[in-house]
Coordinates of C-alpha atoms and ligand atoms in Angstrom, one line a residue:
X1 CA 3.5 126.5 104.7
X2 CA 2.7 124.0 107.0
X3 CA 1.4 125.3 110.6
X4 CA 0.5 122.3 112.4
X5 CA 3.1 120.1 114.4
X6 CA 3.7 116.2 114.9
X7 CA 2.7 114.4 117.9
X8 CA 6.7 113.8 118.3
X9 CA 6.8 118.2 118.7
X10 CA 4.2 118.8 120.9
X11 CA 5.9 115.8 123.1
X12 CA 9.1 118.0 123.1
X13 CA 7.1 121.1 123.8
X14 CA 5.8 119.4 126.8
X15 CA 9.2 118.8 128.0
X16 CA 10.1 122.0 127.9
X17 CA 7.5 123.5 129.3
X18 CA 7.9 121.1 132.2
X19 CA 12.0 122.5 132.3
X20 CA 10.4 126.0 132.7
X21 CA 8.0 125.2 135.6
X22 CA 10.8 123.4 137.3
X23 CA 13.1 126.4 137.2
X24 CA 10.8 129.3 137.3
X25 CA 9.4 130.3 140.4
X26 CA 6.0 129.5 140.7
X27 CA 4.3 133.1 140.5
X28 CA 6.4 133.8 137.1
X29 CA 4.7 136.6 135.2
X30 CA 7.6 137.0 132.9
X31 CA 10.9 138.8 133.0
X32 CA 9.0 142.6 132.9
X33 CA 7.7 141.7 136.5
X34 CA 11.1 142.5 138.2
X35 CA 13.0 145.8 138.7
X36 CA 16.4 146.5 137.2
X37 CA 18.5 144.6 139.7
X38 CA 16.4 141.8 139.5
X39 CA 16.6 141.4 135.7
X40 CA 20.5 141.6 135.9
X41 CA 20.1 138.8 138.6
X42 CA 18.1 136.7 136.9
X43 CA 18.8 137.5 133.4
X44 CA 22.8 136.1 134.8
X45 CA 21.3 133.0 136.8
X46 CA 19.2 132.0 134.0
X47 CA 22.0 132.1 131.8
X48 CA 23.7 129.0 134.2
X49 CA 21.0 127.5 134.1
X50 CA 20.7 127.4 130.5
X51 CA 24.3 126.5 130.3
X52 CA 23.9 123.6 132.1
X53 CA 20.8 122.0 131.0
X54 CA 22.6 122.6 127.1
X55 CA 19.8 125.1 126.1
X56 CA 22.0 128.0 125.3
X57 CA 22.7 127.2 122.0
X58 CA 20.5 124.4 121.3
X59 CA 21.5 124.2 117.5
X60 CA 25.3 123.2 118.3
X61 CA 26.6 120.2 118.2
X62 CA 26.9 118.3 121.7
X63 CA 30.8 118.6 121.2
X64 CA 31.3 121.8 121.3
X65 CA 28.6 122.7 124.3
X66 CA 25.7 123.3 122.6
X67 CA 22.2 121.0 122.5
X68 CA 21.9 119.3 119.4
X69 CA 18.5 119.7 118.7
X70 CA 16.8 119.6 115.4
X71 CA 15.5 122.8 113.6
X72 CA 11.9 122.1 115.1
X73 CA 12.9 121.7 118.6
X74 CA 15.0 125.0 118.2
X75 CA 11.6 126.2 116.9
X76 CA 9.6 125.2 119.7
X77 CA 12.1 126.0 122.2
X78 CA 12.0 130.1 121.1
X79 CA 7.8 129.4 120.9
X80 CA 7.7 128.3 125.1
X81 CA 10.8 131.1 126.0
X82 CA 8.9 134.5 124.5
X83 CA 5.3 132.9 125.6
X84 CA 7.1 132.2 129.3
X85 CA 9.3 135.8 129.4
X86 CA 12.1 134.4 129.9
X87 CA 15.8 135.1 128.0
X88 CA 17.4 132.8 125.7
X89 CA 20.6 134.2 126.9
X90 CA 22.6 137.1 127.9
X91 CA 23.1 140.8 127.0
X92 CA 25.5 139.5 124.2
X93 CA 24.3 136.3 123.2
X94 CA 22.8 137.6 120.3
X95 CA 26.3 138.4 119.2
X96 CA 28.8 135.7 121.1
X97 CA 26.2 132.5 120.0
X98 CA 23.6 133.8 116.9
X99 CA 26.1 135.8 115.1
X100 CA 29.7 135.0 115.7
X101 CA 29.3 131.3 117.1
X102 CA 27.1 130.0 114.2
X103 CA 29.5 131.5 111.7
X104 CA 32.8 129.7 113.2
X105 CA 30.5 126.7 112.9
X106 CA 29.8 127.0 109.4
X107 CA 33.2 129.0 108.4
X108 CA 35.4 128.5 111.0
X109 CA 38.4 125.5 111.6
X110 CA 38.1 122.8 113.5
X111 CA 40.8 124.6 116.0
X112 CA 38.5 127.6 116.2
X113 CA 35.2 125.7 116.7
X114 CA 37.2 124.0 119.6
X115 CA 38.2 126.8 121.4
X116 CA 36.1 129.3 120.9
X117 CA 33.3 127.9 121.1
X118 CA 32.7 126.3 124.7
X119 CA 34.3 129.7 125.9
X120 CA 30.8 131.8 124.6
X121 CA 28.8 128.7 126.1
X122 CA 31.1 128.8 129.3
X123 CA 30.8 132.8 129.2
X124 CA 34.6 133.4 129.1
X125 CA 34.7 135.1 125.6
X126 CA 31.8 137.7 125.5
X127 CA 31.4 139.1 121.8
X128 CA 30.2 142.5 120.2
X129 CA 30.5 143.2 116.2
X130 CA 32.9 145.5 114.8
X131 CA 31.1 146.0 110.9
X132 CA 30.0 149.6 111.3
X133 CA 32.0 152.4 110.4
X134 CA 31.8 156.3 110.3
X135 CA 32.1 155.9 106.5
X136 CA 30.8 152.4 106.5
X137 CA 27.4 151.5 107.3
X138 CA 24.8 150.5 104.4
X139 CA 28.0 150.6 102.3
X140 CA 29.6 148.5 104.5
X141 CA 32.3 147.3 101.6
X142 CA 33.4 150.4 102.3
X143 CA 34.9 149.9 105.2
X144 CA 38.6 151.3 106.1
X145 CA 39.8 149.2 109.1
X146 CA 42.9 148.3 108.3
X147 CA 44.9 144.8 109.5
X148 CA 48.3 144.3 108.1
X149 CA 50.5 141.5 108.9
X150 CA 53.4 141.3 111.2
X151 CA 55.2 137.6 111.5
X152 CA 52.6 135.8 113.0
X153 CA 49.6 138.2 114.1
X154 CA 47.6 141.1 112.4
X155 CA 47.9 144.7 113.6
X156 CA 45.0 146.2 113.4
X157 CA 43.8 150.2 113.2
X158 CA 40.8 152.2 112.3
X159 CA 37.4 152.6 114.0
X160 CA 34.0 151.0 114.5
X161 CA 30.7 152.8 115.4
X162 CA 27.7 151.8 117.0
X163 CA 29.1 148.7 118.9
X164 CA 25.7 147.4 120.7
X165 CA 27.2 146.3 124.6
X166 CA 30.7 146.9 123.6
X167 CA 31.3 147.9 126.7
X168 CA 30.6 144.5 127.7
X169 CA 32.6 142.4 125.6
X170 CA 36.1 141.1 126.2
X171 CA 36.1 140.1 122.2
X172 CA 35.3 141.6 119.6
X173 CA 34.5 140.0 115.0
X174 CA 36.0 142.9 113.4
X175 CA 36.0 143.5 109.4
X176 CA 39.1 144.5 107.8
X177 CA 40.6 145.9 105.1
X178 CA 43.8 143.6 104.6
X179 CA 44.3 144.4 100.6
X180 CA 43.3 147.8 99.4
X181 CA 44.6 147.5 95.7
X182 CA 41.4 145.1 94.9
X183 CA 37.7 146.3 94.3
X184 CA 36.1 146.6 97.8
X185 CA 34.2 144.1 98.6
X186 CA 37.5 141.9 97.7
X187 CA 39.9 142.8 100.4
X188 CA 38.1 142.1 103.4
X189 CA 39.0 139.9 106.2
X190 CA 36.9 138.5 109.3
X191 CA 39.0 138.3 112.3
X192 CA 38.9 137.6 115.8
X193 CA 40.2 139.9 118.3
X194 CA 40.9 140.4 122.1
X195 CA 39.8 143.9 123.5
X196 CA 41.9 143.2 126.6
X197 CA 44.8 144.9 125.5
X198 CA 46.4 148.2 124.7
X199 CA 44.9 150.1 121.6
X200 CA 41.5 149.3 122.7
X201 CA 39.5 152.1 123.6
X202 CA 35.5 152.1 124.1
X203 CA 33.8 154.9 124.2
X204 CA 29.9 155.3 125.1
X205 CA 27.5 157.0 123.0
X206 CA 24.5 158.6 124.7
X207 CA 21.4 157.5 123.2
X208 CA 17.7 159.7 123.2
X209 CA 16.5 157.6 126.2
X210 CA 19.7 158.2 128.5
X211 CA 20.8 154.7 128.2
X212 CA 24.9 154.4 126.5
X213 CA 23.6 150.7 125.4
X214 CA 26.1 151.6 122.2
X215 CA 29.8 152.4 121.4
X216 CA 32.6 153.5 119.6
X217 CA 35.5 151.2 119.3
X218 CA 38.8 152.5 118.2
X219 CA 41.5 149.9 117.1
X220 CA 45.4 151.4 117.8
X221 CA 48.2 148.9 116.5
X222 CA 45.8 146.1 118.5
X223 CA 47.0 142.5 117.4
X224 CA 45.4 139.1 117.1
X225 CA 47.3 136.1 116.0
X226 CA 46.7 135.4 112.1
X227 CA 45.0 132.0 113.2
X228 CA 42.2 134.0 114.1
X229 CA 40.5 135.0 110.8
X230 CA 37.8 132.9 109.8
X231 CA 37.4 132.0 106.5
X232 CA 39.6 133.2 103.8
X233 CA 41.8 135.7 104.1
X234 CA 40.4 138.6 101.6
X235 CA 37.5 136.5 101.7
X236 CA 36.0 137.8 104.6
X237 CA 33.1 139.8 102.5
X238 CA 31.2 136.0 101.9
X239 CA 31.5 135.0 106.3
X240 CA 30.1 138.8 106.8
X241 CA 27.3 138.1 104.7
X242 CA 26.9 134.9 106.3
X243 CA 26.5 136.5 109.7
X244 CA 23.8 139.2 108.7
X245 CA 21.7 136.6 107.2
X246 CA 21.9 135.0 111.0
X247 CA 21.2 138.6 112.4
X248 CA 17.9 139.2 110.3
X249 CA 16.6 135.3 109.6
X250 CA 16.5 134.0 112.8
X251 CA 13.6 135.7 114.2
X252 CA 10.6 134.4 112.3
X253 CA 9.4 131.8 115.0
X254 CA 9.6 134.1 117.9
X255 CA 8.6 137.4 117.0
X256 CA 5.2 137.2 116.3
X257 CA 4.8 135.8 119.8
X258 CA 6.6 138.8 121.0
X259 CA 4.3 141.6 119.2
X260 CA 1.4 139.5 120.2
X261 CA 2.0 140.1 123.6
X262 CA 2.8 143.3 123.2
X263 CA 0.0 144.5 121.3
X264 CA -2.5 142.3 123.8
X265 CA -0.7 145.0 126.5
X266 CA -1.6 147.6 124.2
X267 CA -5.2 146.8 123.8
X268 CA -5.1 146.7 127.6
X269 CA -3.5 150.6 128.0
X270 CA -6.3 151.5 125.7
X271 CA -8.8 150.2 128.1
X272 CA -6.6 151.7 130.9
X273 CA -6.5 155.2 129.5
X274 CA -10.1 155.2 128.8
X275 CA -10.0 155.5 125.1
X276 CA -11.0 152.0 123.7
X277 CA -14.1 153.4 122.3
X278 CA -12.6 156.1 120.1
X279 CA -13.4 155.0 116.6
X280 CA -9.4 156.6 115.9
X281 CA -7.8 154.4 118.1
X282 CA -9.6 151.2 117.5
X283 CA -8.8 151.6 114.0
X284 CA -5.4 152.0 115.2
X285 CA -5.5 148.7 116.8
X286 CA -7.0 146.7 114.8
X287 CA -4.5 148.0 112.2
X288 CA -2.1 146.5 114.6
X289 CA -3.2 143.4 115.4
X290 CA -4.3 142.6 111.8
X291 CA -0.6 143.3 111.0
X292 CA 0.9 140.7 114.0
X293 CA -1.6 138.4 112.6
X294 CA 0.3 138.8 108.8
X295 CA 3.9 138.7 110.6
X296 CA 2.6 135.1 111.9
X297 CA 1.8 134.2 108.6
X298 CA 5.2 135.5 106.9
X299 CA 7.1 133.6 109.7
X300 CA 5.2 130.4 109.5
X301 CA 6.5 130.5 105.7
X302 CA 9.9 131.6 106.6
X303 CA 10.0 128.8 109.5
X304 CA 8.6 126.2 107.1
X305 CA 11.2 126.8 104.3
X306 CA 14.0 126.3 107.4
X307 CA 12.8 122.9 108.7
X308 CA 12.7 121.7 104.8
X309 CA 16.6 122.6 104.7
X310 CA 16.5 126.0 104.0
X311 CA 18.7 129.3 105.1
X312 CA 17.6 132.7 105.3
X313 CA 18.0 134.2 102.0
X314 CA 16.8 138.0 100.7
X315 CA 13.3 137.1 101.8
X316 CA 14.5 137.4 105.4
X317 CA 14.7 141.0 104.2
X318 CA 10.7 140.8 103.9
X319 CA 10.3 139.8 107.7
X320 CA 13.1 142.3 109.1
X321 CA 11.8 145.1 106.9
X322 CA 7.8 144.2 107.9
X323 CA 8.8 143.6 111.7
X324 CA 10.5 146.8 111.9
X325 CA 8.1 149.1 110.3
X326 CA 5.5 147.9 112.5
X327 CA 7.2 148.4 115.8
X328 CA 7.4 152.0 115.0
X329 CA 3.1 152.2 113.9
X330 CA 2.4 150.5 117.3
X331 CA 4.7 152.3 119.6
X332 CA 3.4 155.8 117.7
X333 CA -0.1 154.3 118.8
X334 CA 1.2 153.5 122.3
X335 CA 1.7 157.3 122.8
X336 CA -1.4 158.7 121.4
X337 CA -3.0 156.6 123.1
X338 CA -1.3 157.7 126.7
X339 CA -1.8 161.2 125.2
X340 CA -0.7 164.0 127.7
X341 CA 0.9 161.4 130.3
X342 CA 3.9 160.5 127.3
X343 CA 5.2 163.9 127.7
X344 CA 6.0 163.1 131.0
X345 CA 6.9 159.4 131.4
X346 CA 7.2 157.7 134.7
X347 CA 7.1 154.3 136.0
X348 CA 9.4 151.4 135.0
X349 CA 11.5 152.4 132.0
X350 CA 12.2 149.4 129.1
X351 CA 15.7 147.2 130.6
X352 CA 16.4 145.9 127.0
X353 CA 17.4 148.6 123.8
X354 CA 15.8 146.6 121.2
X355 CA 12.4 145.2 120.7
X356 CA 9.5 144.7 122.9
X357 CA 9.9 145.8 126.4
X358 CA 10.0 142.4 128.6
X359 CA 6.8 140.6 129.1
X360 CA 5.1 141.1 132.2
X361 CA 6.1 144.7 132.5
X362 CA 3.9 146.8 133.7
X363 CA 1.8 149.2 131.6
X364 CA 3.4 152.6 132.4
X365 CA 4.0 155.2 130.4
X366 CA 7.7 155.2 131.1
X367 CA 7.7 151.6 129.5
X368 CA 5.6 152.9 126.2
X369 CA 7.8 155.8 125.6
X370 CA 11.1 154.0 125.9
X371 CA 9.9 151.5 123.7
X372 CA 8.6 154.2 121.2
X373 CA 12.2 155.7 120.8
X374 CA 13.9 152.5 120.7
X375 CA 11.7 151.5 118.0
X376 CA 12.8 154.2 115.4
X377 CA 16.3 152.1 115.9
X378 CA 15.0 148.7 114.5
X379 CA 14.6 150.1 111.1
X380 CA 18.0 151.3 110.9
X381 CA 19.9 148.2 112.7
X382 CA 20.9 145.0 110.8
X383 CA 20.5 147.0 107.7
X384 CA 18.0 150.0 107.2
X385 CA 14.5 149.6 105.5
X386 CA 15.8 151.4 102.6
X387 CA 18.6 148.7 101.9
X388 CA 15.9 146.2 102.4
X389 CA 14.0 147.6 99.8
X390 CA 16.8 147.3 97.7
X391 CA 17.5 143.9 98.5
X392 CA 14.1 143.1 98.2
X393 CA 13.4 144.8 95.1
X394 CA 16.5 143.2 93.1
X395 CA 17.0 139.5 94.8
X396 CA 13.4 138.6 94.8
X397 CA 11.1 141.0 92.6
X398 CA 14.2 141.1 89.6
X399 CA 13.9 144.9 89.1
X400 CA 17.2 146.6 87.5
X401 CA 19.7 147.0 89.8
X402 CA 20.9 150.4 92.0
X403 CA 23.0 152.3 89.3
X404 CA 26.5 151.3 90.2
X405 CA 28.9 153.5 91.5
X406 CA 32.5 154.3 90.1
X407 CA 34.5 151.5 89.4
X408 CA 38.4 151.3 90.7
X409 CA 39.8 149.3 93.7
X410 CA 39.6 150.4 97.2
X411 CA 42.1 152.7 97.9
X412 CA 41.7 154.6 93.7
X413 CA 38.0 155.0 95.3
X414 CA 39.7 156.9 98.1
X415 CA 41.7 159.2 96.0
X416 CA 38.4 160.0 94.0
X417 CA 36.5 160.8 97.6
Ligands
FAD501 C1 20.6 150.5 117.9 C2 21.7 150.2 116.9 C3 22.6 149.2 117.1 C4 23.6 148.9 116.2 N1 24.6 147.9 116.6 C5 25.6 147.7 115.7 C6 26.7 146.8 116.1 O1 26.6 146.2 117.2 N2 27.7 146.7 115.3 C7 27.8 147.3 114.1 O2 28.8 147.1 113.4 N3 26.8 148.2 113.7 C8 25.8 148.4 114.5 N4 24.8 149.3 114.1 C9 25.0 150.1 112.9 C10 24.0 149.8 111.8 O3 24.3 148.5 111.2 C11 24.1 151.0 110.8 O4 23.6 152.1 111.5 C12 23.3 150.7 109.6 O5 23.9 149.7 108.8 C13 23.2 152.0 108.7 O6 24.4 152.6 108.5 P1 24.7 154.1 108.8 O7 24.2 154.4 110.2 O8 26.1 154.4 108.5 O9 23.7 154.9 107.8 P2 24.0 155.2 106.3 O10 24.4 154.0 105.6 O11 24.9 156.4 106.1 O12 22.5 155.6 105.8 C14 21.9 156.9 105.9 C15 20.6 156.8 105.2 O13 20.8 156.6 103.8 C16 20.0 155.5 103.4 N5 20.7 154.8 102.4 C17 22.1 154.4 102.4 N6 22.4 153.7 101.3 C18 21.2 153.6 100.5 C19 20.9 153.1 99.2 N7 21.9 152.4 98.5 N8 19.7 153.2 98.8 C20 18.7 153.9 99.5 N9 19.0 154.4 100.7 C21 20.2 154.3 101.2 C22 19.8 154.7 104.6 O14 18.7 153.8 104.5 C23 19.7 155.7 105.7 O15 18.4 156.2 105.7 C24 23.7 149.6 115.0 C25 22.8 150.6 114.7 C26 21.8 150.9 115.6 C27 20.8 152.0 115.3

């Protein structure tokens, strides 16, 4: 683990530090210091701006739209953007450019990177992930989506759950079952599909704090031309794995800014609410902090491996599950420490489903409470803390493997059910 940085980094983290006092306006306290309107506005204009100055996805190559920057200007990029509170894109970004766009980078054809590509930086194509299924979630191999070939495009039915701002997207990465007479895991394909069209039907699910942030998505007779599946066909269980390692590795630089800041707000509350000198709650705290403090550590190591030529492997498992067990201790903490006044929260409620709420939000008890019940989502999101502990116990620590279950292909498995 190496936590200092060359001269050469600190020169690029002047730059960009530089960028953001040239674009921000000058009394910036972060993204949580404007109402609801105001974050759609900005969070869009940012995005442009972004865009233009090649800093939306600063790990593509310059040919396809993105920045071309090394691993350590990535890293330092993500460092100034929490510690300013500003996005690093859009609603869907996290979908269209970390998940999806880095995948048709490594997996995809050269035709695919060229089209698809500039149209996520360009914010024509605007993704969501079709994985999760009724019957499907953990045990994702299970999945019964089905595409079947007809001349030259798939037709595609069956239905996806929990599809985060699928309401948003005019494309969706769906997993499918094109071969059902091979074990699971084996007759999967990754595709790429339109939701303009018939068959395409989104409906909202109402979460606990009001919001409908996620979806169900069901898939009647929807096509997509058979150009559109990236990687193998049948082979689509080794891009989905590709993918998740994106969704639960790419977080170690940034995070521990964000729960810094957010548990400096919390220290704040306590002082606010008058109870910083209960022996309970500074325990409570420290507890907190002392665990931000680890989570730097873990993401230092995690960050170090990646600039020596690493990728995420199971030990991104470690950060995701440690990350997400956390949020819940310290948003549990945020509520005993409002006390009476979280029963009946007011002020400015959290504008983003997952994570911190924005830095620079104000410290109401609307913001706390929202974040408390989003938390309890984070360990159940790219993959719950149980399966974590599983991959954790058999990848890294070598302990015998889950007991398997019956053996058959796909649709024998369905017979037995
Ligand atoms: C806020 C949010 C956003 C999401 N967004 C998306 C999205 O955009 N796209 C998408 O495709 N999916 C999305 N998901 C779905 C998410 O990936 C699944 O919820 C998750 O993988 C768990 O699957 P499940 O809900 O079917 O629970 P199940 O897999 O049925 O699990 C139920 C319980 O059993 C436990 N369990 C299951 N298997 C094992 C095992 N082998 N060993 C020990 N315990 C086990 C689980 O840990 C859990 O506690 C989202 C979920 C949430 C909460």
């Amino acid at each position: 683990m190496d936590p200092t940085y060359s001269d050469e980094a600190e020169a690029y983290r002047e730059k960009i530090q530089a960028f953001l006092a040239e674009h921000l306006p000058a009394d910036w306290s972060g993204i949580g210091g404007l109402d609801r309107e105001g974050v759609e506005r900005f969070s869009d204009e940012w995005r442009h701006t972004l865009a233009a100055n090649r800093l939306l996805a600063p790990s593509w190559p310059a040919e396809y739209g993105g920045g071309g920057l090394t691993p350590l200007e990535q890293v330092i990029l993500a460092e100034e953007f929490y510690k300013a509170g500003v996005p690093t894109g859009g609603a869907n970004d996290a979908f269209s450019i970390s998940m999806v766009g880095n995948t048709i980078l490594l997996w995809g054809t050269e035709g695919q990177k060229r089209h698809f590509l500039p149209r996520i930086i360009s914010g024509d194509d605007v993704w969501c992930q079709g994985y999760s299924e009724p019957n499907a979630g953990s045990d994702l191999g299970n999945l019964g989506c089905r595409a079947e070939r007809d001349g030259d495009e798939w037709v595609i039915n069956g239905q996806k759950i929990w599809t985060s701002a699928g309401h948003l997207a005019n494309w969706i990465f769906v997993l499918a079952r094109t071969d059902a007479d091979v074990v699971k895991h084996k007759g999967i394909s990754f595709l790429l599909v339109p939701m303009e069209q018939p068959g395409v039907e989104v409906r909202g699910i109402k979460m606990i704090t009001g919001e409908s942030e996620f979806n169900e998505v069901f898939l009647t007779d929807v096509r997509t031309p058979v150009e559109n599946v990236v990687g193998e066909v049948n082979g689509g269980w080794a891009v989905a794995m590709t993918l998740l390692g994106f969704e639960r590795g790419e977080t170690a630089a940034s995070f521990p800014i964000m729960f810094r800041k957010e548990v400096d707000r919390l220290f704040d509350l306590a002082r606010e609410q008058g109870v910083a000198d209960d022996p309970q709650i500074r325990q409570g705290l420290a507890a907190c902090y002392s665990k931000v403090e680890i989570m730097r550590f873990l993401g230092m190591r995690t960050v170090t491996d990646w600039l020596a030529g690493g990728h995420p492997g199971p030990e991104a498992s470690m950060f995701k599950l440690f990350w997400s067990e956390y949020h819940k201790q310290v948003t549990e903490l945020s509520v005993d420490i409002l006390g009476a006044a979280a029963m009946a929260p007011s002020g400015r409620w959290p504008t983003n489903a997952f994570y911190c709420d924005d830095v620079g939000a104000p410290n109401d008890s609307a913001s706390w409470v929202g974040t408390f019940m989003l938390a309890r989502a984070g360990t159940i999101y790219a993959g719950t803390s149980q399966v974590q502990r599983n991959i954790l116990g058999e990848m890294v620590l070598g302990l015998p493997k889950e007991p398997a279950g019956p053996k058959g292909t796909w649709r024998e498995l369905q017979k037995q059910a």
